Amino acid sequence: MERLKSIDDLKKLSDRLKDETFRPEIPRVRLCSGTACTATGTPKVLSAMEEEAGKRGINLDIVKTGCQGLCQKGPVMKVEPQGLFYQKLKPEHAKAIISYTVLGNIPYRQSLYRDNILSEPIPEMTDVPFYKKQLRIALRNNGLIDPKNIHHYIAVGGYSALGKALGSMTPDRVLNEVDKANLRGRGGAGFPAGKKWKHTKSAQGKTKLVIANGDEGDPGAFMDRSVMEGDPHSLFEGMLLCAYAIGADYGMIYVRHEYPLAVKNLTHAINQAMELGILGKNILGTNFNFTIDIREGAGAFVCGESTALVASVEGERGFPRPRPPRLSERGGGVWGYPSNLNNIETYVCVPPIIEKGADWFMGIGTKNSPGTKVFALTGKVVNTGLVEVPMGITLKEIIYDIGGGVMDGKKFKAVQTGGPSGGCIPERLLDTPVDFDTLAKVGSMMGSGGMVVLDEDNCMVDVAKYFLSFCKSESCGKCPPCRIGTYQMLEILEKITTGKGESGDIEKLTAIGEKVKESALCGLGNSAPNPVLTTIKYFRDEYEEHIHDKYCRAKACSGLGVYSIDHEQCFLCGLCKQACGFDAVKETSRSFFIDQDYCTKCKACYLACPIGAVKIEKQKRKSVSVSG
Amino acid sequence: MKAAEFDVNEKIGNVREILTDTQKKRGILIHAFQQIQKEHNYLPEEQLRLLSRKLDIPLSEVYSTASFYKHFYFKPRGKNVVCVCAGTACHVRGSHKVLEKFEEAFGVKEGETTPDLALTLETVGCVGCCGLAPVVTVNEDVVGDLSVKRVEALIKEVKGK
Ligand SMILES: Cc1cc2nc3c(=O)[nH]c(=O)nc-3n(C[C@H](O)[C@H](O)[C@H](O)COP(=O)(O)O)c2cc1C
Ligand code: SF4
Ligand code: SF4
Ligand code: FES
Ligand code: FES
């Protein structure tokens, strides 16, 4: 690769690549090679496609892309020029796809997407409900290009924002454009990137750092991963623009170590960009210098918190510290240098803003939350995956129109947004538009964009307990409110879910929760009580049931309810008796029944019965006998 | 990589230009743990001692930093590492049952290694493949969409490794 010596060189290369790469007359497949699709079989499909194309001597362009979003139906592939979307691919489909589509120009029905076995398949990707309402800014190149090929990135217009900025914009103009676009941080709190950049820029000292937070510790979130794996150069371009705007020479990407493919692809991309003269000294022949280093995390959620991240990069234990000093101030950033820290998705939104202008960006989304947001839609929803939507779209649209509704025809119960720092939103609030401020108003938050759909089989108390136990085990232990408070709350929840709850427990949970929120040192503790507090707010009756009726309506918590066998249904297979480890299932000549004295409510019989004849019911409330 | 072989300047990357020697040495500590662990599959004491000498960081500091991070181990680990995802998506789709199955099959609890060092069983916050929940990683491979049947098959496969 020859080094680009000027902005003009980049322009020329870009023009040439636009003509030569992705030529419309060459048949092309874009095969997803993201982590999930690789796990479900991409490598085998790839070699089958290559072999088949080779055998028939066709010039087929196979682009190995990053995640295309609908991981659950993987491996997925897009075929051009027809724009067909194929899913759940197997190596044996390669032959048919090449004969039908590549050579014969007609869809191969068997691999097309369909909502269910009875519905008609949908050939074109843009018609698939999952993709229909999406608008891709951050994920614009994911699924389009090969992340290992910098030329692909340039061919789709990559690095042209950098060329534009270096060639015709002052650093201040770049900064003002980002500020005007009101790009709010996508890592959780939604602080405007422009304001943060200004702080860092105006800080004392010549040396400044640009840091990308790729820790993505929220369980259930994988958008930053997809970008780092599938479109690393977009991230670099965003960081470069930031560096140019604020006058920084050094950059760093902090990646969690559970993402080995991200580290690999980022490293590869950095080397290519260095070679091409897009990173390094005198970038594109200007006097702008910028390099990027990768730092791997080591399995501590709290290291995503900005001050803990600084400590971790410096080689210390990842303890948060009080702010100020902020990272953007002298003495506050890594090694004391003023540092600008943003989330991966935040940086990735910058190049299109510089290219198309702030007004374009502000035209998308809502007034106070312009642009789009990527969500990891998971849980009990038909189409799980990564979706990018304009802000302001309702939860209902995301879950039903894009996600296809609740799995297995079950009843919707709640949607959990914002990860461990977020909250649970009930059905009656499904029309809530998704943006930073509205989600906060209903007691949840955007967080990094985790969105978990819960159905009637999920117990809200159990879900709250799940998030709290996550925060408890991830608490760094530095400050007592978080260390002790989450522990105490968890004890109470443990009591409630095992049937030992007492009246007054809910009030205790609320009181401790409020205290922890107020007094913890960092965001982890400040937000840890959120899932508990919102579930109490919206699903208090489930807590009451656990405590007073010793009953879990979702049948998720063992140790609750009264177990019995419905004799009308029971066909005497005996599986429940086999399953019971406590000899509580008794057999008579005509029926099975459960001996309440032996039953430990372990749920083994309930799970064993093939037809649901074992019932779990509310305990009859004992009437209080008033003795005279 | 062995502790003695570290090139501090190279490992710290481009920012070395603005760092003092002490900052550089401290700054590569976590990276050094990762490299040592890659080679030995845990952090052997003598390597930590070497590292402490090489970087001029007291052993107690070296140890306390390493022990803060979940990813570092001080005891040898199994030949195969099975990691059950306990993230939200996996949790709501029943990952705890998957974990129980593995615990039963290998007679170890989460975080433990079998006495014959055949297997280490762990959980992780999320492997980022939530679309396939529940998910397990076996060494480097991600296995998703686990049902009771597939877990049983997987257990057999791991036992055979
Ligand atoms: C406990 C904790 C964990 C966090 N984890 C992450 C993370 O994994 N990724 C991230 O971008 N931000 C994370 N944040 C938020 C960061 O501290 C910071 O606000 C963010 O990276 C700033 O980027 P933004 O302004 O672009 O959103 C976390 C915050 C807390 C309190
Ligand atoms: S709130 Fe929790 S995680 Fe944050 S500093 Fe305090 S103990 Fe550590
Ligand atoms: S498992 Fe169900 S059907 Fe079989 S004996 Fe027990 S209650 Fe009856
Ligand atoms: S990894 Fe293929 S669609 Fe997500
Ligand atoms: S929650 Fe298991 S892979 Fe994300």
Coordinates of C-alpha atoms and ligand atoms in Angstrom, one line a residue, chain A residues 302 305 318-321 471 474-484 486 516 519-526, ligand 2:
Chain A
V302 CA -16.4 -0.9 36.8
E305 CA -16.6 4.1 34.5
G318 CA -9.7 0.0 38.5
F319 CA -11.0 2.1 41.4
P320 CA -13.2 5.1 40.6
R321 CA -12.3 8.4 42.3
C471 CA -23.9 -4.9 40.5
E474 CA -19.0 -5.9 40.3
S475 CA -18.8 -3.3 43.0
C476 CA -15.2 -2.4 43.5
G477 CA -15.8 -2.1 47.2
K478 CA -14.2 1.2 47.6
C479 CA -17.2 3.0 49.1
P480 CA -19.5 1.6 51.7
P481 CA -22.9 2.6 50.4
C482 CA -22.4 0.5 47.3
R483 CA -20.5 -2.3 48.9
I484 CA -22.8 -2.7 51.9
T486 CA -26.2 -3.6 47.5
V516 CA -27.3 4.0 47.9
S519 CA -24.4 8.5 48.5
A520 CA -22.4 6.1 46.3
L521 CA -19.1 7.4 44.8
C522 CA -19.5 6.4 41.2
G523 CA -22.2 5.6 38.7
L524 CA -22.2 1.9 39.4
G525 CA -23.5 2.5 42.9
N526 CA -25.6 5.5 41.9
Ligands
SF4_2 S1 -20.2 3.1 43.9 FE1 -19.5 1.0 44.0 S2 -18.3 0.7 42.2 FE2 -18.5 2.9 42.5 S3 -16.7 3.5 43.8 FE3 -18.3 3.0 45.2 S4 -18.0 0.8 45.7 FE4 -16.8 1.2 43.8

